[in-house]
Amino acid sequence: MQIRREDVDHVADLARLSLSEEEREKMTRELNSILGHVDKLNELKTDGVQPTFHVLASLKNVTRKDEVIHGLDRDRALQNAPSQKSGCFAVPKTVE
Amino acid sequence: MTWETIIGLEVHVELKTESKIFCNCSTRFGGEPNTQVCPVCLGLPGALPVLNQQALEFATRAALALNCQIAGYSKFDRKNYFYPDLPKAYQISQYDLPLAEHGHVDFIFGGEPRRVRIRRIHLEEDAGKLLHSEDGGLSADANVSLVDFNRSGVPLIEIVSEPDLRSGEEARAYLNRLKTILAYADVSHLKMEEGNLRADVNVSVRPTGSTEFGTRTEMKNVSSFRAVVRGIEYEAERQVKVLDEGGSIRQETRQWNETKGVTIALRSKEEAHDYRYFPDPDLPALDISRDFVEGVRANLPELPDARQARYVRDYGLRDVDAGILTSDLSLAAFFEEAAGLYPKDPKAVANWVLGDLLRIMNARAAESDEIPITPKQLADTLMLIDRGTISGKIAKTVFEETMATGKDPEVIVKEKGLVQISDTSELEKVIADVIAANPQPVADFRSGKETALGFLVGQVMKATRGKANPGIVNELLMKALK
């Protein structure tokens, strides 16, 4: 698979990244190199091999009891918010 | 050309756990903003989500109640998108290995049995809540939105149907049945006004007879059944108009505007459905044993179909009556308790519930979990009739009064002097008056017109303001007219 400049732009847009002309070049090059490397895996014969759905294959069914424990006080929760108002995180308006 | 509407629904249901799906914060509705939050549900770096066992059990229970097969192996994935109510910039959801698949919901629509297939049910977390100034919320500044993360991380199941629905009203019938089943399964508070149940609605149209699907549009987060129905009807009509005029339908997300009664296309940026799902490395996979599934199945409460069949079998009710009673858990519970207190005639209890009770509640637009009379009060009313204290007619008055005031039937009978008149000498006097005042009907009756008797009984009842014992009145009238 070949990564084109448009693909880089699309992914950057989805990730809300603003890339300079230079960075776009660099990303296109590097992503292709990474994919090329990963492509090597396709040479392996994997017939009959179970897919690895999760990296921690031996760890399963980790759950906790349904119990309420108080988390953060509101002041603490909001302390790193760039902007806050009325006990809420204030963000640029999202509907027109 | 005639068109057929094709509808599929994705229904999100908040589960009624005490704590959130991946952290211990409370799920309680209506708290002060951002007071039920922690590093996990705020998406702070380094926080580790751990699955709530109860959420898994509720989801499994719901899936079994909806006739699904539970996966042997399931996992969580990250659904990546940017929105301010989603602090991690991804939602923990399930992509290719959902908890459950291949279910169905059976219901009656237009007198006919219908089956809608369930494609899948998966577990996920709810997002936070955005408050906008135009909602009359906390934000007076038109340029900012405020975010409350109390809801962030509340457990959800998403129930995805196959595109088996064909009209707005049919979608409503499906949603009603789904809600009933979930109420019986006891997995959610199901309060519509608190957003416990929201639907994404997929709509497309195609020429009648065609087997291919048209291009669909999606309405997200529709929060009332009425809005679902109206949204579907509007959208189907809009699509037909576009196609009739030679245009084509764009696959897009549209928003239902309840006030204006229209759907509006959202900006293309928000449509970018490119979620780049990948397995969430923070959450180990689920290896779901048969033992676990059978354990949940064994504890599954009685479901509406089973209860309906039981009412027909044990109480001798008509299937259609049993269907109405069991369509609402509160109503069914009310009926069953009253029938237990008045075991000699469950059918009479059912008739009161289906007749007077529902009529009065509908007139008041009351919610069924706020039935303003107790089962004991209904049973007591019926026993007052049996004992001859009140007539069946007066019983209706007493019943209405109990529903209006909450007072016990005995108290109402006493306070309002509604005790039935069974005293023959008192009634004979009234009957003599009625006979004297109505010579024509009396003559009619004597010349063989038996229906005239009913009129005369009515006059006696009227004269006693309904308090006369009708059986005795009948008897005495016959005697007096001979």
Coordinates of C-alpha atoms in Angstrom, one line a residue, chain A residues 10-17 51-78 80 83-96, chain B residues 17-24 26 33-35 37 39 42 50-54 73 75 82-84 97 130-132 134 138 140-147 149 267 274 276 279-281 283-287:
Chain A
H10 CA -6.7 13.3 5.7
V11 CA -5.2 11.6 8.7
A12 CA -3.7 14.9 9.9
D13 CA -7.1 16.5 9.6
L14 CA -8.8 13.7 11.5
A15 CA -6.2 14.1 14.3
R16 CA -6.6 17.9 14.2
L17 CA -2.9 18.3 13.3
P51 CA -5.5 -13.7 15.1
T52 CA -4.1 -11.8 18.1
F53 CA -7.0 -9.7 19.0
H54 CA -5.3 -8.3 22.0
V55 CA -1.7 -7.7 22.9
L56 CA -2.1 -9.2 26.4
A57 CA -3.4 -12.5 25.3
S58 CA -3.0 -14.2 28.7
L59 CA -4.8 -11.5 30.6
K60 CA -8.6 -11.9 30.4
N61 CA -11.9 -11.0 32.1
V62 CA -10.5 -8.2 34.3
T63 CA -13.5 -6.6 36.0
R64 CA -14.3 -4.7 39.2
K65 CA -17.3 -4.6 41.5
D66 CA -20.1 -2.1 40.9
E67 CA -19.2 0.3 43.7
V68 CA -19.3 4.1 43.9
I69 CA -16.1 5.8 45.1
H70 CA -15.9 9.5 45.0
G71 CA -13.4 10.7 42.4
L72 CA -12.1 14.2 42.1
D73 CA -13.6 17.3 43.7
R74 CA -14.7 19.7 41.1
D75 CA -12.0 22.2 41.8
R76 CA -9.4 19.6 41.2
A77 CA -11.2 18.3 38.1
L78 CA -11.2 21.7 36.6
N80 CA -6.0 22.3 34.5
S83 CA -11.1 27.9 30.4
Q84 CA -14.0 27.2 32.8
K85 CA -17.3 28.6 33.7
S86 CA -20.2 27.7 36.1
G87 CA -18.4 24.5 37.2
C88 CA -18.0 23.4 33.6
F89 CA -15.2 23.1 31.1
A90 CA -15.7 26.0 28.6
V91 CA -14.9 25.1 25.0
P92 CA -15.4 26.9 21.7
K93 CA -19.0 26.7 20.7
T94 CA -19.8 23.5 18.8
V95 CA -23.2 24.2 17.2
E96 CA -24.0 27.0 14.8
Chain B
T17 CA -25.4 0.3 37.3
E18 CA -24.4 2.4 40.4
S19 CA -21.0 3.3 39.1
K20 CA -19.7 4.0 35.6
I21 CA -18.6 1.4 33.1
F22 CA -14.8 1.8 33.5
C23 CA -14.4 3.7 36.8
N24 CA -16.1 4.0 40.2
S26 CA -21.5 7.6 40.4
P33 CA -21.8 19.5 36.8
N34 CA -18.5 17.7 37.0
T35 CA -19.0 16.4 40.6
V37 CA -15.8 12.6 37.7
P39 CA -9.1 10.7 35.9
L42 CA -12.1 12.8 32.3
V50 CA -11.4 -1.4 34.4
L51 CA -14.7 -3.0 33.3
N52 CA -17.7 -2.9 35.7
Q53 CA -18.8 -6.6 36.2
Q54 CA -22.4 -5.5 36.7
Y73 CA -14.8 -14.0 22.9
K75 CA -13.1 -7.2 23.2
F82 CA -12.9 14.7 18.0
Y83 CA -15.8 16.2 19.9
P84 CA -15.7 18.3 23.1
L97 CA -16.3 -8.6 18.2
L130 CA -22.6 19.8 26.2
L131 CA -24.6 22.8 27.4
H132 CA -25.3 25.5 24.9
E134 CA -29.7 28.6 23.5
L138 CA -25.5 27.8 32.3
A140 CA -24.8 32.9 28.7
D141 CA -21.9 33.5 26.4
A142 CA -22.9 32.7 22.8
N143 CA -19.3 31.8 21.8
V144 CA -18.7 29.0 24.2
S145 CA -20.2 25.7 25.1
L146 CA -19.9 24.2 28.5
V147 CA -19.0 20.6 29.2
F149 CA -18.6 15.1 32.3
R267 CA -21.6 20.0 8.2
D274 CA -13.5 7.6 9.7
R276 CA -9.9 4.3 12.9
P279 CA -8.3 -2.7 20.0
D280 CA -8.1 -0.8 23.3
P281 CA -4.8 -2.0 24.9
L283 CA -8.8 -3.4 28.5
P284 CA -8.1 -7.1 28.4
A285 CA -10.4 -9.2 26.3
L286 CA -13.5 -11.0 27.5
D287 CA -13.5 -14.8 27.4

